[in-house]
Short mmCIF file of C-alpha atoms in Angstrom, two decimals:
data_model
loop_
_atom_site.label_atom_id
_atom_site.label_comp_id
_atom_site.label_asym_id
_atom_site.label_seq_id
_atom_site.Cartn_x
_atom_site.Cartn_y
_atom_site.Cartn_z
CA UNK A 1196 60.06 -41.02 56.93
CA UNK A 1197 58.87 -41.21 53.31
CA UNK A 1198 61.44 -40.28 50.68
CA UNK A 1199 59.94 -38.69 47.57
CA UNK A 1200 62.05 -38.26 44.44
CA UNK A 1201 60.93 -35.96 41.62
CA UNK A 1202 62.76 -37.17 38.53
CA UNK A 1203 63.53 -34.45 35.96
CA UNK A 1204 65.34 -34.45 32.63
CA UNK A 1205 66.36 -31.71 30.15
CA UNK A 1206 63.53 -29.39 29.08
CA UNK A 1207 61.08 -30.62 31.71
CA UNK A 1208 58.20 -28.28 32.57
CA UNK A 1209 59.09 -26.40 35.74
CA UNK A 1210 55.45 -26.19 36.85
CA UNK A 1211 55.85 -29.80 37.96
CA UNK A 1212 58.06 -28.55 40.80
CA UNK A 1213 54.89 -27.38 42.56
CA UNK A 1214 54.41 -30.87 44.03
CA UNK A 1215 57.33 -30.13 46.36
CA UNK A 1216 55.18 -27.63 48.27
CA UNK A 1217 52.57 -30.29 49.04
CA UNK A 1218 55.14 -32.46 50.83
CA UNK A 1219 56.75 -29.42 52.47
CA UNK A 1220 53.46 -28.36 54.05
CA UNK A 1221 52.63 -31.91 55.07
CA UNK A 1222 55.81 -31.82 57.13
CA UNK A 1223 54.84 -28.43 58.55
CA UNK A 1224 51.39 -29.50 59.70
CA UNK A 1225 52.53 -32.82 61.11
CA UNK A 1226 55.34 -31.16 63.03
CA UNK A 1227 57.83 -33.75 61.82
CA UNK A 1228 59.93 -34.72 58.82
CA UNK A 1229 57.21 -36.95 57.38
CA UNK A 1230 58.59 -36.54 53.86
CA UNK A 1231 62.12 -36.11 52.58
CA UNK A 1232 61.84 -34.51 49.14
CA UNK A 1233 64.63 -34.97 46.61
CA UNK A 1234 64.95 -33.41 43.15
CA UNK A 1235 66.80 -35.98 41.08
CA UNK A 1236 68.09 -36.60 37.56
CA UNK A 1237 69.97 -39.40 35.87
CA UNK A 1238 73.43 -37.88 36.33
CA UNK A 1239 72.80 -35.20 38.94
CA UNK A 1240 73.90 -31.57 38.66
CA UNK A 1241 72.13 -28.72 36.81
CA UNK A 1242 69.15 -29.66 34.60
CA UNK A 1243 67.65 -27.13 32.20
CA UNK A 1244 63.90 -26.48 32.25
CA UNK A 1245 61.76 -25.63 29.22
CA UNK A 1246 61.81 -22.01 30.46
CA UNK A 1247 65.61 -21.84 30.05
CA UNK A 1248 66.64 -21.80 33.69
CA UNK A 1249 68.31 -24.71 35.40
CA UNK A 1250 67.76 -26.45 38.73
CA UNK A 1251 70.27 -28.40 40.81
CA UNK A 1252 69.60 -32.11 41.20
CA UNK A 1253 70.97 -35.13 42.98
CA UNK A 1254 72.06 -38.25 41.11
CA UNK A 1255 69.15 -40.65 40.75
CA UNK A 1256 70.91 -43.87 41.76
CA UNK A 1257 72.38 -42.48 44.95
CA UNK A 1258 69.23 -43.17 46.97
CA UNK A 1259 66.08 -45.26 47.11
CA UNK A 1260 62.63 -43.68 47.07
CA UNK A 1261 59.36 -44.59 48.69
CA UNK A 1262 57.66 -42.60 45.92
CA UNK A 1263 59.32 -41.75 42.59
CA UNK A 1264 57.53 -39.10 40.51
CA UNK A 1265 58.46 -38.50 36.86
CA UNK A 1266 58.07 -34.92 35.63
CA UNK A 1267 56.59 -34.08 32.23
CA UNK A 1268 57.61 -31.79 29.39
CA UNK A 1269 55.79 -29.75 26.77
CA UNK A 1270 56.53 -31.87 23.72
CA UNK A 1271 56.40 -35.50 24.94
CA UNK A 1272 60.11 -35.99 24.28
CA UNK A 1273 61.56 -39.12 25.81
CA UNK A 1274 64.62 -39.10 28.09
CA UNK A 1275 67.68 -41.27 27.22
CA UNK A 1276 67.26 -45.05 26.95
CA UNK A 1277 69.42 -45.50 30.03
CA UNK A 1278 66.85 -43.63 32.11
CA UNK A 1279 64.01 -45.72 30.65
CA UNK A 1280 65.97 -48.84 31.60
CA UNK A 1281 66.18 -47.57 35.18
CA UNK A 1282 62.45 -46.88 35.28
CA UNK A 1283 61.56 -50.38 34.09
CA UNK A 1284 62.79 -51.71 37.42
CA UNK A 1285 61.47 -48.80 39.50
CA UNK A 1286 58.36 -50.66 40.78
CA UNK A 1287 60.62 -53.23 42.41
CA UNK A 1288 62.51 -50.47 44.25
CA UNK A 1289 59.74 -47.99 45.09
CA UNK A 1290 56.36 -48.39 46.75
CA UNK A 1291 54.85 -45.90 44.27
CA UNK A 1292 55.86 -44.79 40.80
CA UNK A 1293 54.04 -41.70 39.57
CA UNK A 1294 54.00 -39.32 36.61
CA UNK A 1295 52.93 -35.73 36.16
CA UNK A 1296 51.20 -34.80 32.91
CA UNK A 1297 53.25 -36.07 29.94
CA UNK A 1298 55.48 -37.94 32.33
CA UNK A 1299 52.96 -40.70 31.62
CA UNK A 1300 54.53 -40.98 28.17
CA UNK A 1301 57.84 -41.76 29.85
CA UNK A 1302 56.25 -44.46 32.01
CA UNK A 1303 54.51 -45.91 28.97
CA UNK A 1304 57.76 -45.98 26.98
CA UNK A 1305 59.36 -47.84 29.88
CA UNK A 1306 56.56 -50.43 29.73
CA UNK A 1307 55.14 -49.58 33.16
CA UNK A 1308 51.63 -48.76 31.91
CA UNK A 1309 51.02 -51.90 29.85
CA UNK A 1310 47.50 -53.11 30.61
CA UNK A 1311 47.07 -50.46 33.31
CA UNK A 1312 44.70 -47.54 33.77
CA UNK A 1313 46.37 -44.18 33.39
CA UNK A 1314 45.78 -40.59 32.36
CA UNK A 1315 47.73 -37.77 30.75
CA UNK A 1316 47.06 -34.27 29.46
CA UNK A 1317 43.93 -34.17 27.27
CA UNK A 1318 45.84 -32.36 24.50
CA UNK A 1319 48.13 -35.37 23.99
CA UNK A 1320 45.57 -38.10 24.67
CA UNK A 1321 44.77 -39.13 21.10
CA UNK A 1322 48.42 -39.43 20.08
CA UNK A 1323 49.12 -41.32 23.30
CA UNK A 1324 46.42 -43.86 22.41
CA UNK A 1325 47.96 -44.41 19.00
CA UNK A 1326 51.45 -44.89 20.41
CA UNK A 1327 50.44 -47.05 23.39
CA UNK A 1328 47.21 -48.89 22.52
CA UNK A 1329 47.58 -51.37 25.38
CA UNK A 1330 47.37 -48.66 28.02
CA UNK A 1331 43.85 -48.18 29.40
CA UNK A 1332 43.91 -44.40 29.04
CA UNK A 1333 41.20 -42.52 30.91
CA UNK A 1334 41.79 -39.14 29.33
CA UNK A 1335 39.24 -37.27 31.42
CA UNK A 1336 40.52 -38.00 34.94
CA UNK A 1337 42.51 -35.50 36.98
CA UNK A 1338 44.60 -38.42 38.25
CA UNK A 1339 44.41 -42.21 38.13
CA UNK A 1340 45.72 -44.81 40.56
CA UNK A 1341 46.27 -48.39 39.37
CA UNK A 1342 48.10 -50.40 41.99
CA UNK A 1343 51.46 -48.79 42.65
CA UNK A 1344 51.31 -46.67 39.47
CA UNK A 1345 49.90 -43.13 39.80
CA UNK A 1346 49.44 -40.74 36.86
CA UNK A 1347 48.08 -37.19 36.67
CA UNK A 1348 46.64 -35.07 33.88
CA UNK A 1349 48.02 -31.55 33.37
CA UNK A 1350 50.91 -30.00 35.27
CA UNK A 1351 48.73 -28.52 38.01
CA UNK A 1352 47.04 -31.92 38.39
CA UNK A 1353 50.35 -33.04 39.84
CA UNK A 1354 49.33 -31.09 42.95
CA UNK A 1355 46.07 -33.07 43.07
CA UNK A 1356 48.06 -36.29 42.80
CA UNK A 1357 50.49 -35.21 45.55
CA UNK A 1358 47.58 -34.31 47.85
CA UNK A 1359 46.12 -37.77 47.23
CA UNK A 1360 49.47 -39.31 48.20
CA UNK A 1361 49.48 -37.31 51.43
CA UNK A 1362 45.91 -38.41 52.14
CA UNK A 1363 46.87 -42.03 51.55
CA UNK A 1364 49.91 -41.78 53.82
CA UNK A 1365 48.64 -39.58 56.65
CA UNK A 1366 44.88 -39.23 56.32
CA UNK A 1367 42.25 -36.84 55.07
CA UNK A 1368 42.74 -34.10 57.65
CA UNK A 1369 46.43 -33.60 56.85
CA UNK A 1370 45.64 -33.41 53.13
CA UNK A 1371 42.87 -30.89 53.81
CA UNK A 1372 45.18 -28.66 55.84
CA UNK A 1373 47.81 -28.73 53.09
CA UNK A 1374 45.18 -27.90 50.46
CA UNK A 1375 43.92 -24.96 52.51
CA UNK A 1376 47.46 -23.66 52.91
CA UNK A 1377 48.00 -23.89 49.14
CA UNK A 1378 44.54 -22.40 48.44
CA UNK A 1379 43.51 -25.34 46.25
CA UNK A 1380 40.76 -27.94 46.37
CA UNK A 1381 41.70 -30.95 48.48
CA UNK A 1382 39.85 -33.14 45.97
CA UNK A 1383 39.01 -31.35 42.76
CA UNK A 1384 35.68 -32.26 41.19
CA UNK A 1385 35.19 -32.88 37.48
CA UNK A 1386 37.48 -34.18 34.81
CA UNK A 1387 39.76 -32.61 32.24
CA UNK A 1388 36.89 -32.13 29.81
CA UNK A 1389 35.46 -29.36 31.98
CA UNK A 1390 38.59 -27.41 30.98
CA UNK A 1391 39.14 -28.69 27.44
CA UNK A 1392 35.49 -28.17 26.46
CA UNK A 1393 35.58 -24.53 27.45
CA UNK A 1394 38.97 -24.00 25.80
CA UNK A 1395 37.82 -25.56 22.55
CA UNK A 1396 34.72 -23.35 22.51
CA UNK A 1397 36.74 -20.20 23.19
CA UNK A 1398 35.75 -18.11 20.18
CA UNK A 1399 37.73 -15.33 18.54
CA UNK A 1400 35.11 -12.62 18.12
CA UNK A 1401 33.63 -10.57 20.96
CA UNK A 1402 30.11 -11.36 19.75
CA UNK A 1403 30.45 -15.13 20.05
CA UNK A 1404 32.40 -14.79 23.30
CA UNK A 1405 29.50 -12.78 24.75
CA UNK A 1406 27.08 -15.50 23.67
CA UNK A 1407 29.22 -18.24 25.26
CA UNK A 1408 29.50 -16.25 28.48
CA UNK A 1409 25.70 -15.95 28.50
CA UNK A 1410 25.38 -19.72 28.04
CA UNK A 1411 27.78 -20.51 30.88
CA UNK A 1412 25.95 -18.14 33.23
CA UNK A 1413 22.45 -19.30 32.29
CA UNK A 1414 22.70 -23.07 31.74
CA UNK A 1415 19.51 -23.65 33.75
CA UNK A 1416 17.50 -21.30 31.56
CA UNK A 1417 16.02 -21.60 28.10
CA UNK A 1418 18.80 -21.11 25.57
CA UNK A 1419 17.74 -20.76 21.95
CA UNK A 1420 19.56 -19.66 18.83
CA UNK A 1421 17.32 -16.61 18.79
CA UNK A 1422 18.18 -15.59 22.36
CA UNK A 1423 21.90 -16.10 21.79
CA UNK A 1424 21.78 -14.22 18.51
CA UNK A 1425 20.16 -11.34 20.38
CA UNK A 1426 23.02 -11.36 22.92
CA UNK A 1427 25.55 -11.37 20.07
CA UNK A 1428 23.59 -8.66 18.21
CA UNK A 1429 23.35 -10.75 15.07
CA UNK A 1430 20.48 -12.29 13.17
CA UNK A 1431 19.84 -15.96 14.05
CA UNK A 1432 21.13 -17.04 10.64
CA UNK A 1433 24.29 -14.92 10.91
CA UNK A 1434 24.89 -16.09 14.46
CA UNK A 1435 24.60 -19.79 13.61
CA UNK A 1436 27.05 -19.39 10.73
CA UNK A 1437 29.62 -17.35 12.69
CA UNK A 1438 29.32 -19.61 15.75
CA UNK A 1439 30.02 -22.74 13.73
CA UNK A 1440 32.94 -21.08 11.92
CA UNK A 1441 34.59 -20.06 15.19
CA UNK A 1442 33.86 -23.08 17.39
CA UNK A 1443 33.39 -25.91 14.91
CA UNK A 1444 30.04 -26.78 16.49
CA UNK A 1445 26.42 -25.76 16.19
CA UNK A 1446 25.03 -23.62 19.05
CA UNK A 1447 22.76 -26.50 20.12
CA UNK A 1448 25.66 -28.97 20.28
CA UNK A 1449 27.83 -26.55 22.26
CA UNK A 1450 25.03 -25.85 24.74
CA UNK A 1451 24.48 -29.57 25.28
CA UNK A 1452 28.19 -30.16 25.78
CA UNK A 1453 28.50 -27.43 28.40
CA UNK A 1454 25.38 -28.69 30.19
CA UNK A 1455 26.74 -32.24 30.24
CA UNK A 1456 30.03 -31.06 31.77
CA UNK A 1457 28.20 -28.94 34.35
CA UNK A 1458 25.95 -31.89 35.24
CA UNK A 1459 28.87 -34.25 35.65
CA UNK A 1460 30.72 -31.74 37.82
CA UNK A 1461 27.65 -31.54 40.08
CA UNK A 1462 27.55 -35.34 40.31
CA UNK A 1463 31.18 -35.48 41.39
CA UNK A 1464 31.00 -32.65 43.92
CA UNK A 1465 27.47 -32.88 45.39
CA UNK A 1466 24.97 -35.48 46.52
CA UNK A 1467 22.04 -34.00 44.61
CA UNK A 1468 19.66 -36.52 43.03
CA UNK A 1469 19.63 -36.89 39.24
CA UNK A 1470 16.34 -34.99 38.93
CA UNK A 1471 17.77 -31.92 40.69
CA UNK A 1472 20.96 -31.97 38.60
CA UNK A 1473 18.93 -32.25 35.38
CA UNK A 1474 16.87 -29.24 36.39
CA UNK A 1475 19.80 -27.13 37.58
CA UNK A 1476 21.80 -27.68 34.38
CA UNK A 1477 18.95 -26.94 31.99
CA UNK A 1478 18.04 -30.44 30.81
CA UNK A 1479 14.63 -30.15 32.40
CA UNK A 1480 14.15 -33.85 33.03
CA UNK A 1481 16.31 -36.90 33.64
CA UNK A 1482 15.50 -38.56 30.30
CA UNK A 1483 16.84 -35.65 28.25
CA UNK A 1484 19.97 -35.66 30.40
CA UNK A 1485 20.33 -39.42 30.02
CA UNK A 1486 20.25 -39.15 26.22
CA UNK A 1487 22.84 -36.35 26.28
CA UNK A 1488 25.16 -38.38 28.54
CA UNK A 1489 24.88 -41.39 26.25
CA UNK A 1490 25.89 -39.22 23.29
CA UNK A 1491 28.78 -37.62 25.17
CA UNK A 1492 30.16 -40.52 27.23
CA UNK A 1493 28.39 -43.68 26.10
CA UNK A 1494 27.13 -44.10 29.68
CA UNK A 1495 24.01 -42.93 31.55
CA UNK A 1496 24.35 -40.39 34.39
CA UNK A 1497 23.77 -43.06 37.05
CA UNK A 1498 26.84 -45.03 35.91
CA UNK A 1499 29.07 -41.97 36.14
CA UNK A 1500 27.60 -41.03 39.50
CA UNK A 1501 28.27 -44.53 40.86
CA UNK A 1502 31.84 -44.46 39.51
CA UNK A 1503 32.48 -41.10 41.19
CA UNK A 1504 31.10 -42.36 44.49
CA UNK A 1505 33.23 -45.50 44.27
CA UNK A 1506 36.36 -43.51 43.48
CA UNK A 1507 35.76 -41.25 46.49
CA UNK A 1508 35.39 -44.28 48.77
CA UNK A 1509 38.54 -45.89 47.34
CA UNK A 1510 40.57 -42.81 48.18
#
């Protein structure tokens, strides 16, 4: 039996508790107590969440854990030094040490991410890089595995990470059954930027929102300032000015960014050749897409496609 401990501390984000359901359903589908899930804290007893309700926990040091998962919070606040001291030795006691969302900050503060690949929520990525420059932060991954250290992006990405743990422990079919029960993807395609890009382009006015909706629904078509201005019912000059004011980008730059994210998502979730992906996402030909990928990621599409294929095989 695998013992999983979810480590929480005051003001943790309660959405991280969702990982418990992954292990619960793994037990259900295997017909055995494959996982023993424990909600733990440094001292045990009630622990307050950021939503102002408390949960009951067991004392951390009362048991050993095959997998220890550190919850995150909304503000990247660190737990007491005594808890960081405990975590520094966690890899010697646990087969896996993991973090959900900003829980990666806690692992980094404990020195567990030094020289390792990791991820965290995209919103906190730049500050994380400043604070922990020796961590190899891959801010666009849903989750990252480096040896016995596992980290996930946002709170819901903790579910992705937990499903990957189940797949590692008991195989692909068990993970698929759990994902179906939870009505989530067993292996989500794309990175965080597919969400952050759309959020950052989320304009205030109805006119620009209509234009962005048109772009998202017609990426394969010809998208010009004139056609988008017509959708927004503005003159091309007015539209360009309002669009930049609300999104911080030119229409052309925003269109390219959304096409790049759509193309990368197709690479990570399909086996289509580059030429087909370029056509389906509106680049027209592979050279135009290659130039856009170099501007966005500093890598050509083939490199990202190979990395995605390698990551899938490694899982």
